């Protein structure tokens, strides 16, 4: 125990005082926001929370990332040797008319692109254009174990339409014989084991779908309906957020923020159109943000004061099609055991 305490103190001394919050190397990946507009208002997302009156109305302007801004982002990523980019943050990327061109320009700069989508608006012709540019992956969050689960996490009854959309998406992937990895991500809603088994068997029988991910919901900061667990964990101010050193988020207008949950961009580190990425990463605001977390003072940052992310463990069960289709009955039962435990959102170092 004393050794762990000494290591913690040493880490704080080095990072907070000797380095004064300076980040020596940029993160290996960035999140880039094509738009902060979304076609859905999922109850578990800020868009849905606003509609339900659980958080205040958005103050940040709505808009679309311009290609000139995207070119500046790509140039800065190349200069900083960042090789991976997720095109997603606080909106639906397939709403952006220039999404295929963005993926293509990133490919020309040798930057791998991962796209996250709710899948509902994807058109076949648009998807074909995107796949020709060869993104590394497309993850569609569609919550398809049951209609009840879809309604709970999407807030609208598009379950049948979503199933048809996934059929279309997989058919395009199969037809184009693309190397892009297609993943279906679904939140587990406490469905019975039989429903989970039927869900996995149904969608893994569809050609083109390579991976299914099952996970649980995350309680967003600042919601008035946060449960007792979230409030209790948020009171522990000693946690150092994993995004402090590993995240870089660029909004549609070029604003850079340290946290992917800062949907209002309330803690800007800099502007990509005005400064280099290296300068932004070690701006006064960025270094202050890191020091407060390292020193256990994140409660002094309004953005972080009621966030449980430093003490929250995201559990994602990833199942490959080839893996599932060759499982014996015992292994399938063990997998179902894992999935049924997802409803208990795990928290690290709770006691």
Coordinates of C-alpha atoms in Angstrom, one line a residue:
X1 CA 0.0 0.0 0.0
X2 CA 2.8 2.4 0.9
X3 CA 4.5 1.7 -2.4
X4 CA 1.3 2.6 -4.3
X5 CA 1.0 5.9 -2.3
X6 CA 4.7 6.7 -3.1
X7 CA 4.1 6.0 -6.8
X8 CA 1.0 8.2 -6.8
X9 CA 2.9 11.1 -5.1
X10 CA 5.8 10.7 -7.5
X11 CA 3.5 10.7 -10.5
X12 CA 1.8 13.9 -9.2
X13 CA 5.1 15.6 -8.5
X14 CA 6.5 14.8 -12.0
X15 CA 3.4 15.5 -14.0
X16 CA 2.0 18.5 -12.0
X17 CA 5.2 20.3 -11.0
X18 CA 8.3 19.2 -13.0
X19 CA 6.3 19.1 -16.3
X20 CA 3.7 21.6 -15.1
X21 CA 1.0 19.7 -17.0
X22 CA 2.9 19.6 -20.3
X23 CA 2.1 16.8 -22.7
X24 CA 5.3 15.5 -24.4
X25 CA 3.6 13.6 -27.1
X26 CA 0.2 14.1 -28.8
X27 CA -2.5 11.4 -28.4
X28 CA -2.4 8.7 -31.0
X29 CA -5.9 9.5 -32.2
X30 CA -8.3 12.4 -32.5
X31 CA -12.1 12.8 -32.6
X32 CA -13.3 15.1 -35.3
X33 CA -16.9 16.4 -35.4
X34 CA -18.4 16.5 -39.0
X35 CA -21.5 18.1 -37.4
X36 CA -23.2 18.5 -34.0
X37 CA -26.6 18.0 -35.6
X38 CA -28.4 14.7 -35.2
X39 CA -31.5 13.1 -36.7
X40 CA -32.3 11.4 -33.4
X41 CA -32.8 12.5 -29.8
X42 CA -31.8 9.5 -27.8
X43 CA -32.7 9.7 -24.1
X44 CA -29.1 8.6 -23.1
X45 CA -27.5 11.3 -25.3
X46 CA -27.4 15.1 -24.7
X47 CA -29.7 15.6 -27.7
X48 CA -32.4 13.6 -26.0
X49 CA -31.6 15.0 -22.5
X50 CA -32.3 18.5 -23.8
X51 CA -35.6 17.5 -25.2
X52 CA -36.5 15.8 -21.9
X53 CA -35.5 18.8 -19.9
X54 CA -32.7 17.0 -18.1
X55 CA -30.0 19.4 -19.2
X56 CA -30.3 23.0 -20.4
X57 CA -30.8 23.9 -24.1
X58 CA -27.7 23.8 -26.1
X59 CA -25.8 27.1 -26.4
X60 CA -23.2 26.0 -28.9
X61 CA -24.0 26.9 -32.5
X62 CA -25.0 24.1 -34.8
X63 CA -23.1 23.6 -38.0
X64 CA -21.1 21.5 -40.4
X65 CA -17.3 21.1 -40.7
X66 CA -16.0 22.9 -43.7
X67 CA -13.5 21.1 -45.9
X68 CA -10.9 24.0 -45.5
X69 CA -11.1 23.4 -41.8
X70 CA -10.8 19.7 -42.3
X71 CA -7.7 20.2 -44.4
X72 CA -6.1 22.2 -41.6
X73 CA -6.9 19.4 -39.2
X74 CA -5.3 16.8 -41.5
X75 CA -2.2 18.9 -41.9
X76 CA -1.8 19.3 -38.2
X77 CA -2.4 15.6 -37.6
X78 CA 0.3 14.8 -40.1
X79 CA 2.7 17.3 -38.5
X80 CA 2.0 15.7 -35.1
X81 CA 2.3 12.2 -36.5
X82 CA -1.3 11.4 -35.5
X83 CA -2.4 8.4 -37.7
X84 CA -5.9 7.6 -36.5
X85 CA -9.1 9.7 -36.6
X86 CA -12.7 9.1 -35.6
X87 CA -15.3 11.1 -37.6
X88 CA -17.9 11.5 -34.9
X89 CA -18.4 13.5 -31.7
X90 CA -21.8 15.1 -31.0
X91 CA -23.8 14.6 -34.2
X92 CA -24.6 12.1 -37.0
X93 CA -21.7 12.1 -39.5
X94 CA -23.8 10.8 -42.4
X95 CA -25.7 14.1 -42.3
X96 CA -22.6 15.8 -43.8
X97 CA -22.8 15.9 -47.6
X98 CA -19.0 15.8 -47.8
X99 CA -18.3 12.8 -45.6
X100 CA -17.0 10.6 -48.5
X101 CA -14.6 13.4 -49.5
X102 CA -13.4 13.7 -45.9
X103 CA -12.6 10.0 -45.8
X104 CA -10.8 10.3 -49.1
X105 CA -8.7 13.3 -48.1
X106 CA -7.7 11.5 -44.8
X107 CA -6.7 8.4 -46.8
X108 CA -4.5 10.6 -49.0
X109 CA -2.7 11.8 -45.9
X110 CA -2.3 8.2 -44.7
X111 CA -4.6 8.7 -41.7
X112 CA -6.9 5.8 -40.7
X113 CA -10.5 6.8 -40.3
X114 CA -13.1 5.2 -38.0
X115 CA -16.8 6.3 -38.4
X116 CA -19.5 6.0 -35.8
X117 CA -23.2 6.4 -36.9
X118 CA -26.7 5.6 -35.6
X119 CA -27.2 4.0 -39.1
X120 CA -30.7 5.3 -39.7
X121 CA -29.9 7.8 -42.4
X122 CA -27.2 6.0 -44.4
X123 CA -28.0 5.8 -48.1
X124 CA -26.7 3.0 -50.2
X125 CA -25.1 5.4 -52.8
X126 CA -23.5 7.5 -50.0
X127 CA -22.2 4.4 -48.2
X128 CA -20.6 3.1 -51.5
X129 CA -18.8 6.4 -51.9
X130 CA -17.5 6.3 -48.4
X131 CA -16.3 2.7 -48.7
X132 CA -14.4 3.5 -51.9
X133 CA -12.3 5.7 -49.8
X134 CA -11.6 2.7 -47.6
X135 CA -12.1 3.9 -44.0
X136 CA -10.7 1.5 -41.4
X137 CA -14.1 0.8 -39.8
X138 CA -17.8 1.7 -39.6
X139 CA -19.6 1.2 -36.3
X140 CA -23.3 1.5 -36.3
X141 CA -25.0 1.9 -32.9
X142 CA -28.5 0.5 -33.5
X143 CA -29.6 -1.3 -30.3
X144 CA -31.3 -4.2 -32.0
X145 CA -31.7 -6.9 -29.3
X146 CA -35.3 -6.0 -28.9
X147 CA -37.9 -3.3 -29.9
X148 CA -38.2 -2.4 -26.2
X149 CA -34.5 -1.8 -25.9
X150 CA -34.5 0.3 -29.1
X151 CA -37.3 2.5 -27.8
X152 CA -35.6 3.0 -24.5
X153 CA -32.2 4.0 -25.9
X154 CA -33.3 5.7 -29.1
X155 CA -36.5 7.3 -27.9
X156 CA -38.4 6.7 -31.2
X157 CA -40.0 3.6 -32.7
X158 CA -37.7 3.0 -35.7
X159 CA -36.8 -0.6 -34.7
X160 CA -38.1 -2.2 -37.9
X161 CA -36.6 0.5 -40.1
X162 CA -33.3 0.1 -38.3
X163 CA -33.3 -3.6 -39.0
X164 CA -34.0 -2.9 -42.7
X165 CA -31.2 -0.4 -42.7
X166 CA -28.7 -2.9 -41.3
X167 CA -29.7 -5.4 -43.9
X168 CA -29.0 -2.7 -46.6
X169 CA -25.7 -1.8 -45.0
X170 CA -24.5 -5.3 -44.9
X171 CA -25.5 -6.0 -48.5
X172 CA -23.4 -3.0 -49.6
X173 CA -20.4 -4.2 -47.7
X174 CA -20.8 -7.7 -49.2
X175 CA -21.3 -6.4 -52.7
X176 CA -18.3 -4.1 -52.6
X177 CA -16.0 -6.7 -50.9
X178 CA -14.5 -3.9 -48.9
X179 CA -11.7 -4.3 -46.3
X180 CA -13.6 -1.8 -44.0
X181 CA -14.7 -3.5 -40.8
X182 CA -18.4 -3.3 -40.1
X183 CA -19.4 -3.5 -36.4
X184 CA -22.9 -3.4 -34.9
X185 CA -22.9 -1.9 -31.4
X186 CA -25.9 -2.5 -29.1
X187 CA -26.8 -1.6 -25.5
X188 CA -27.9 -4.5 -23.4
X189 CA -31.3 -3.7 -21.8
X190 CA -31.8 -6.7 -19.5
X191 CA -33.3 -8.9 -22.2
X192 CA -33.6 -12.6 -21.5
X193 CA -30.9 -15.0 -22.6
X194 CA -33.1 -16.4 -25.3
X195 CA -33.5 -12.9 -26.9
X196 CA -29.8 -12.4 -26.8
X197 CA -29.1 -15.7 -28.5
X198 CA -31.7 -15.0 -31.2
X199 CA -30.2 -11.6 -31.8
X200 CA -26.7 -12.9 -32.2
X201 CA -27.7 -15.8 -34.4
X202 CA -29.9 -13.6 -36.6
X203 CA -27.3 -11.0 -37.4
X204 CA -24.2 -13.2 -37.6
X205 CA -26.1 -15.2 -40.2
X206 CA -26.1 -12.0 -42.4
X207 CA -23.0 -11.7 -44.6
X208 CA -21.0 -8.5 -44.3
X209 CA -21.3 -8.0 -40.5
X210 CA -17.9 -8.8 -39.0
X211 CA -18.3 -7.9 -35.4
X212 CA -21.0 -7.3 -32.8
X213 CA -20.3 -5.2 -29.7
X214 CA -22.5 -5.3 -26.6
X215 CA -22.2 -2.7 -23.9
X216 CA -24.1 -0.7 -21.3
X217 CA -25.3 2.9 -21.1
X218 CA -23.2 5.6 -19.6
X219 CA -24.6 8.3 -17.3
X220 CA -23.7 11.6 -18.9
X221 CA -22.5 14.4 -16.7
X222 CA -24.9 17.1 -15.4
X223 CA -28.1 15.2 -15.9
X224 CA -30.7 15.9 -13.2
X225 CA -31.7 12.2 -13.2
X226 CA -28.2 10.8 -12.3
X227 CA -28.6 7.9 -10.0
X228 CA -27.2 7.5 -6.5
X229 CA -24.2 5.5 -7.8
X230 CA -23.2 8.2 -10.2
X231 CA -23.5 10.9 -7.5
X232 CA -21.5 8.8 -5.0
X233 CA -18.7 8.0 -7.4
X234 CA -18.5 11.7 -8.6
X235 CA -17.8 12.7 -5.1
X236 CA -14.4 10.9 -5.3
X237 CA -12.2 13.6 -6.6
X238 CA -9.0 11.6 -6.6
X239 CA -9.6 9.9 -9.9
X240 CA -7.5 11.0 -12.9
X241 CA -9.6 11.0 -16.1
X242 CA -8.3 8.7 -18.8
X243 CA -9.1 11.5 -21.4
X244 CA -6.6 13.9 -19.8
X245 CA -3.6 12.5 -21.7
X246 CA -5.2 10.4 -24.4
X247 CA -8.0 12.5 -25.9
X248 CA -8.2 15.2 -28.5
X249 CA -11.5 16.5 -29.7
X250 CA -12.1 18.9 -32.6
X251 CA -15.5 20.5 -33.1
X252 CA -17.0 21.4 -36.4
X253 CA -15.9 25.0 -36.1
X254 CA -12.3 24.1 -35.2
X255 CA -12.5 24.5 -31.5
X256 CA -10.4 21.9 -29.6
X257 CA -11.6 20.5 -26.3
X258 CA -10.0 18.0 -23.9
X259 CA -13.1 15.9 -23.3
X260 CA -15.5 14.0 -25.7
X261 CA -18.3 14.7 -23.1
X262 CA -17.9 18.4 -23.4
X263 CA -20.8 18.7 -25.8
X264 CA -21.0 22.5 -25.3
X265 CA -17.3 23.0 -25.8
X266 CA -17.2 24.9 -22.5
X267 CA -13.6 24.2 -21.9
X268 CA -11.8 25.2 -25.2
X269 CA -8.1 24.6 -25.4
X270 CA -7.6 26.5 -28.6
X271 CA -8.7 27.0 -32.2
X272 CA -7.2 24.8 -34.9
X273 CA -7.6 27.6 -37.5
X274 CA -5.5 30.0 -35.4
X275 CA -2.9 27.8 -33.7
X276 CA -0.8 24.7 -34.3
X277 CA -2.0 21.5 -32.7
X278 CA 1.2 21.3 -30.7
X279 CA 0.6 24.8 -29.3
X280 CA -3.0 23.9 -28.4
X281 CA -2.0 20.7 -26.7
X282 CA 0.3 22.7 -24.3
X283 CA -1.7 25.9 -24.1
X284 CA -2.3 27.4 -20.7
X285 CA -5.8 26.0 -20.5
X286 CA -4.7 22.5 -21.5
X287 CA -1.9 22.4 -18.9
X288 CA -4.2 23.7 -16.2
X289 CA -6.7 21.1 -17.0
X290 CA -4.2 18.3 -16.7
X291 CA -2.7 19.6 -13.5
X292 CA -6.1 19.8 -11.8
X293 CA -6.7 16.2 -12.6
X294 CA -3.3 15.0 -11.6
X295 CA -3.5 16.9 -8.3
X296 CA -6.9 15.5 -7.5
X297 CA -8.6 18.8 -7.9
X298 CA -10.9 18.1 -10.8
X299 CA -13.9 19.4 -8.7
X300 CA -12.6 22.9 -9.4
X301 CA -13.3 22.4 -13.1
X302 CA -17.1 22.8 -13.6
X303 CA -17.0 20.4 -16.6
X304 CA -15.5 17.6 -14.5
X305 CA -17.1 18.2 -11.1
X306 CA -20.1 15.9 -11.6
X307 CA -18.6 13.5 -14.1
X308 CA -18.0 9.8 -13.1
X309 CA -15.8 8.9 -16.0
X310 CA -12.6 8.8 -13.9
X311 CA -14.2 6.0 -11.8
X312 CA -16.2 4.4 -14.5
X313 CA -15.1 1.3 -16.5
X314 CA -16.7 0.9 -19.9
X315 CA -17.3 -2.8 -20.5
X316 CA -17.6 -3.7 -24.1
X317 CA -18.0 -7.4 -25.1
X318 CA -16.8 -7.8 -28.7
X319 CA -17.8 -10.9 -30.6
X320 CA -16.5 -11.7 -34.0
X321 CA -18.7 -13.5 -36.5
X322 CA -16.2 -16.3 -37.1
X323 CA -15.8 -16.8 -33.3
X324 CA -19.5 -17.0 -32.5
X325 CA -20.4 -19.3 -35.4
X326 CA -17.9 -21.9 -34.2
X327 CA -18.7 -21.7 -30.5
X328 CA -19.8 -24.9 -28.7
X329 CA -22.9 -24.8 -26.4
X330 CA -20.8 -24.3 -23.2
X331 CA -18.9 -21.3 -24.7
X332 CA -22.2 -19.8 -25.9
X333 CA -23.6 -20.1 -22.3
X334 CA -20.5 -18.4 -20.8
X335 CA -20.9 -15.6 -23.3
X336 CA -24.5 -15.2 -22.4
X337 CA -23.5 -15.0 -18.7
X338 CA -21.1 -12.2 -19.6
X339 CA -23.8 -10.3 -21.5
X340 CA -26.4 -10.5 -18.8
X341 CA -24.0 -8.9 -16.3
X342 CA -23.7 -5.8 -18.5
X343 CA -26.8 -4.3 -16.9
X344 CA -24.7 -3.7 -13.8
X345 CA -22.5 -0.8 -14.9
X346 CA -19.2 -1.6 -13.4
X347 CA -17.3 1.1 -11.4
X348 CA -13.5 0.9 -10.8
X349 CA -12.2 1.3 -7.2
X350 CA -15.7 1.9 -5.9
X351 CA -14.9 0.8 -2.3

